[in-house]
PDB file of C-alpha atoms in Angstrom:
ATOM      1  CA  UNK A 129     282.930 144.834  47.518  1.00  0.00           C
ATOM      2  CA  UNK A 130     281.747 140.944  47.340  1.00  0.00           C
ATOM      3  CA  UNK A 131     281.377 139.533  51.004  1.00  0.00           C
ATOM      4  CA  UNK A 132     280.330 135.878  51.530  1.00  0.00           C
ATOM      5  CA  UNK A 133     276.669 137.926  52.332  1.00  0.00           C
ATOM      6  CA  UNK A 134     276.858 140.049  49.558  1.00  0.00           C
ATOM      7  CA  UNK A 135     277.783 138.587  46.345  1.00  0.00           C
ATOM      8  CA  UNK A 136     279.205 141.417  43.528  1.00  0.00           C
ATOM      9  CA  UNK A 137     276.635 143.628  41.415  1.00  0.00           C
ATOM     10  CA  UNK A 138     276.852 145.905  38.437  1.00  0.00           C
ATOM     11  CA  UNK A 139     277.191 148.662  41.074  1.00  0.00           C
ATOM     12  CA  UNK A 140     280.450 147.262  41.947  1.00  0.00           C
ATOM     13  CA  UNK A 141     281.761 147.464  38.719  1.00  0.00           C
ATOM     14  CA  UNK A 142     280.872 151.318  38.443  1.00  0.00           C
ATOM     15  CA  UNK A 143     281.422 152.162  41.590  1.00  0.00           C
ATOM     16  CA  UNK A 144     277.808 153.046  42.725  1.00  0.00           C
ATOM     17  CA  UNK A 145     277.447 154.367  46.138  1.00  0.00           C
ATOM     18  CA  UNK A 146     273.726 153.827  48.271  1.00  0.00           C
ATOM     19  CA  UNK A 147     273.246 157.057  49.426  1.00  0.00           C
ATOM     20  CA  UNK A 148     269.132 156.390  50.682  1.00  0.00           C
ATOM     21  CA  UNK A 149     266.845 153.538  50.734  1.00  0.00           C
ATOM     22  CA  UNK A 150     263.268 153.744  51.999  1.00  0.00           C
ATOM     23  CA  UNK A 151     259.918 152.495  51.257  1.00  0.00           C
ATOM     24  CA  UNK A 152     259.429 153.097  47.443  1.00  0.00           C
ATOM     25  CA  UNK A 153     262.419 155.095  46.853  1.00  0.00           C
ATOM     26  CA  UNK A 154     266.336 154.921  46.817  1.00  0.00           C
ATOM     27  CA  UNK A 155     268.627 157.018  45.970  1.00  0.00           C
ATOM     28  CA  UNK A 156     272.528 155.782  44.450  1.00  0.00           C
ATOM     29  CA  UNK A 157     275.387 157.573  43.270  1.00  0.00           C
ATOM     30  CA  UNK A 158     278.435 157.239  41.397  1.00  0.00           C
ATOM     31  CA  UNK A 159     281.544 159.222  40.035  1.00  0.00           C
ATOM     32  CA  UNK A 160     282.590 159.698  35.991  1.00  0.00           C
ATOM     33  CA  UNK A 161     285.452 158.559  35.225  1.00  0.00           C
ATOM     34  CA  UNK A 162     287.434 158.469  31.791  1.00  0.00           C
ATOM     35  CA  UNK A 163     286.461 154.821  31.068  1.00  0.00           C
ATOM     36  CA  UNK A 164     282.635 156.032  30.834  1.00  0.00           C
ATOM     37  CA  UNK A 165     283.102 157.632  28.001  1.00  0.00           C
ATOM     38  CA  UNK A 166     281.853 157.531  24.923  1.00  0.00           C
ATOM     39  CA  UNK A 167     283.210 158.342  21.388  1.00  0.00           C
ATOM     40  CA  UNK A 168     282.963 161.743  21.881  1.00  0.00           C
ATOM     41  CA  UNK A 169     285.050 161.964  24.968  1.00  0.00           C
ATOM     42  CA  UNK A 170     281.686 162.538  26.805  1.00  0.00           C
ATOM     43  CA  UNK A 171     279.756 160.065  29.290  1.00  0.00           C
ATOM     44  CA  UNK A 172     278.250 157.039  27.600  1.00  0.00           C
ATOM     45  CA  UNK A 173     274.375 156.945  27.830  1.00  0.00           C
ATOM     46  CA  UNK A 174     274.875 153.165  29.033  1.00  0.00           C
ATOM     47  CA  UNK A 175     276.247 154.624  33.011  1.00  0.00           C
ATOM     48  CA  UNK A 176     273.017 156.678  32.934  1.00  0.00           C
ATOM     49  CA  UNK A 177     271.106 153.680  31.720  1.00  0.00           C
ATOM     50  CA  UNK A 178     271.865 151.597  34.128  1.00  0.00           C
ATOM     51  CA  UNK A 179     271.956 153.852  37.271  1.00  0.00           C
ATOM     52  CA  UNK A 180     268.394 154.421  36.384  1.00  0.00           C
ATOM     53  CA  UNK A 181     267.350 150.891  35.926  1.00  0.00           C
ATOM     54  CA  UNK A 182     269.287 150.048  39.457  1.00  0.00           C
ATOM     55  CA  UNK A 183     267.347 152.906  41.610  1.00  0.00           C
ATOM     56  CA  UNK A 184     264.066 151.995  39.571  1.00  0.00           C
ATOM     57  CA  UNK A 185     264.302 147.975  40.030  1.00  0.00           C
ATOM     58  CA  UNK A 186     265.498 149.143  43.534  1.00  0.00           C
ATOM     59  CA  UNK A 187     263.005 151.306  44.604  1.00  0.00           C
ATOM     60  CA  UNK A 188     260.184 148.759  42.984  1.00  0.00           C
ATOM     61  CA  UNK A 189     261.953 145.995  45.264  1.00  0.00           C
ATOM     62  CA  UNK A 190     261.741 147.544  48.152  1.00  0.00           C
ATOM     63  CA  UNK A 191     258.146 147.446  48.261  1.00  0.00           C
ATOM     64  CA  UNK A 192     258.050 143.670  47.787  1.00  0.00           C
ATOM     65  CA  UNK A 193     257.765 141.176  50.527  1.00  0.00           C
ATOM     66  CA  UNK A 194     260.779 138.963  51.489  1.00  0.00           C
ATOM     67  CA  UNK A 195     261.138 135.887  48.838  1.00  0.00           C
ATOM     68  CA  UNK A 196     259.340 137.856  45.809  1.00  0.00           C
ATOM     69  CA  UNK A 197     261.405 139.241  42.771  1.00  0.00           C
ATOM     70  CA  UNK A 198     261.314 141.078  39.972  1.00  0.00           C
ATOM     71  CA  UNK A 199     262.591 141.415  36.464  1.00  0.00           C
ATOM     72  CA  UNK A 200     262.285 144.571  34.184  1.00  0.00           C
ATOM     73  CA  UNK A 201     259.885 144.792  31.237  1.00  0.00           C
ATOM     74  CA  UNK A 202     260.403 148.087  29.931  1.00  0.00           C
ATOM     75  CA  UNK A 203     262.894 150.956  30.371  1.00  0.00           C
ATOM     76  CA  UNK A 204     262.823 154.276  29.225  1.00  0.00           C
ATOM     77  CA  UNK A 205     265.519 157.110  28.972  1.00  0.00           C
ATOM     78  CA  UNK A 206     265.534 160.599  28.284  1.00  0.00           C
ATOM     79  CA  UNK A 207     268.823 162.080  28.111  1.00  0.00           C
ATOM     80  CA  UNK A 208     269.275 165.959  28.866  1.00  0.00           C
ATOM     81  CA  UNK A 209     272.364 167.031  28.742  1.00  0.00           C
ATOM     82  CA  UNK A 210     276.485 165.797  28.270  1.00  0.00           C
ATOM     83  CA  UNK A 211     278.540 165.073  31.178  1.00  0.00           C
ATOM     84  CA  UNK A 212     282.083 164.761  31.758  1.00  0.00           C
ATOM     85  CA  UNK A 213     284.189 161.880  32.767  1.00  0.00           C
ATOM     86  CA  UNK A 214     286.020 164.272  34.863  1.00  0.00           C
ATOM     87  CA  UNK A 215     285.182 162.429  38.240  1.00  0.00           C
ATOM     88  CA  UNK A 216     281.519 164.390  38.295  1.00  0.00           C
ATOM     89  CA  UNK A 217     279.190 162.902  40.931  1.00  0.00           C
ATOM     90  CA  UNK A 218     275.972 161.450  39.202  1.00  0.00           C
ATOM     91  CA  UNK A 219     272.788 161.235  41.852  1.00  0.00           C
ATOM     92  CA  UNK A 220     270.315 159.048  40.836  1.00  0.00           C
ATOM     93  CA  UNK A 221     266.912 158.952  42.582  1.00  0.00           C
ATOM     94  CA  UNK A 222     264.259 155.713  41.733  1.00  0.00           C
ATOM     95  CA  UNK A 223     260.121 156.371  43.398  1.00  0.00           C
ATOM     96  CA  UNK A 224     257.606 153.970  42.439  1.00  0.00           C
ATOM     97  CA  UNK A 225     254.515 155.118  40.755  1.00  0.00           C
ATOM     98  CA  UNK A 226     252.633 152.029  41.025  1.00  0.00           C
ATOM     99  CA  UNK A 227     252.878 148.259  42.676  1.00  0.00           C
ATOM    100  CA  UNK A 228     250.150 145.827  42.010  1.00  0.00           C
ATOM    101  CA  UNK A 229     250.516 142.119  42.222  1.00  0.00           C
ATOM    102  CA  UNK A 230     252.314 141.732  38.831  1.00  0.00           C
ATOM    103  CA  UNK A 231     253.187 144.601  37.621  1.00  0.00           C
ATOM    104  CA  UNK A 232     255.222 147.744  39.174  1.00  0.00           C
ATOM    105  CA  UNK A 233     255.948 150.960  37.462  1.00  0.00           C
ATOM    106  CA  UNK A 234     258.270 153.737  38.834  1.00  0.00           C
ATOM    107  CA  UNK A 235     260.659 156.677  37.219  1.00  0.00           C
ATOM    108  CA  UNK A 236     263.944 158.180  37.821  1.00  0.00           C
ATOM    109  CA  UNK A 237     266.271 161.352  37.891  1.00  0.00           C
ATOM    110  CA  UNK A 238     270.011 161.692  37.555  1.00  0.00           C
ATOM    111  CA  UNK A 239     271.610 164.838  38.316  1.00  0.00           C
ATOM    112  CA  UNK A 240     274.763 166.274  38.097  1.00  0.00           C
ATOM    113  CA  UNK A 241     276.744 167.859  41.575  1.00  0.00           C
ATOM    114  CA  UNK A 242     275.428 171.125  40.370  1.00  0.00           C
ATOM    115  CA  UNK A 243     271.962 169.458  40.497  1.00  0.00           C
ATOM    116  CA  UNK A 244     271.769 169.751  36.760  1.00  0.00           C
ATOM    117  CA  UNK A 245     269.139 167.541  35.509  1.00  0.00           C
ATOM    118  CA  UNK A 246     270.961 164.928  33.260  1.00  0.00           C
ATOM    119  CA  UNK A 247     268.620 161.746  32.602  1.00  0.00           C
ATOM    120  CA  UNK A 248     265.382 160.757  33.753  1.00  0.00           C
ATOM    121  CA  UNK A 249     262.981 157.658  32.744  1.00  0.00           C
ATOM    122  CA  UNK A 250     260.568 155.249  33.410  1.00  0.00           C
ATOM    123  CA  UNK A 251     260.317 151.492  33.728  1.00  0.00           C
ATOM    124  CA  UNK A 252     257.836 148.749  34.103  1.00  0.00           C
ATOM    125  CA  UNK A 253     258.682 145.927  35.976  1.00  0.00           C
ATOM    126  CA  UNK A 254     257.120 142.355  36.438  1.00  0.00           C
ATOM    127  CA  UNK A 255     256.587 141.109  39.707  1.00  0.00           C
ATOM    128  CA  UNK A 256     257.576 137.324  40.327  1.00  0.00           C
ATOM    129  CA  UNK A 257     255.540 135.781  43.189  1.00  0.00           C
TER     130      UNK A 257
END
């Protein structure tokens, strides 16, 4: 929801949920729904895609002092399995790996409610001071 403090994010759009944030890590979730899907009636590998990059970026930002940013270089996905768009709650978890002064790595895992692996990945991300 946008609020006057909180301007709208992709997260908005798919209905992400901020289940954890700490030091290095967060941890988002969001539901399926028929409008994810893909071709094949399944859930397109973009929703993974980007609920990785958000708890990655995420978890790299919140090691980063107030006024610094960052931007991502590099992001990899491996995807696992099919889901359904069936209303299936996705948990995504982002750790960092690394922060140095201009460059941050960290990687990610979705899983399913069963706690079915579905997607996990890596990114790079470049630090702006």
């Amino acid at each position: 929801m946008t609020t006057p403090d909180r301007p709208e994010f992709i997260g908005d759009l798919l209905g992400m949920e901020m289940d954890e944030i700490e030091h290095g890590r967060v941890v988002f979730g969001l539901r399926t729904r028929p409008n994810f899907s893909n071709p094949l009636g399944t859930l397109h590998g973009g929703i993974c895609a980007t609920l990785l990059d958000s708890v990655m970026g995420c978890a790299v930002h919140s090691t980063l002092e107030a006024g610094v940013g960052y931007g991502t270089l590099e992001l990899k996905v491996n995807y696992i399995r099919p889901v359904p768009v069936d209303g299936t709650r996705l948990t995504a978890t982002g750790t960092t790996i690394h922060v140095g002064g201009k460059t941050a790595t960290a990687e990610g895992r979705v899983v399913d409610d069963k706690g079915r692996l579905v997607a996990h990945g890596t990114t790079t991300c470049i630090i702006h001071r």
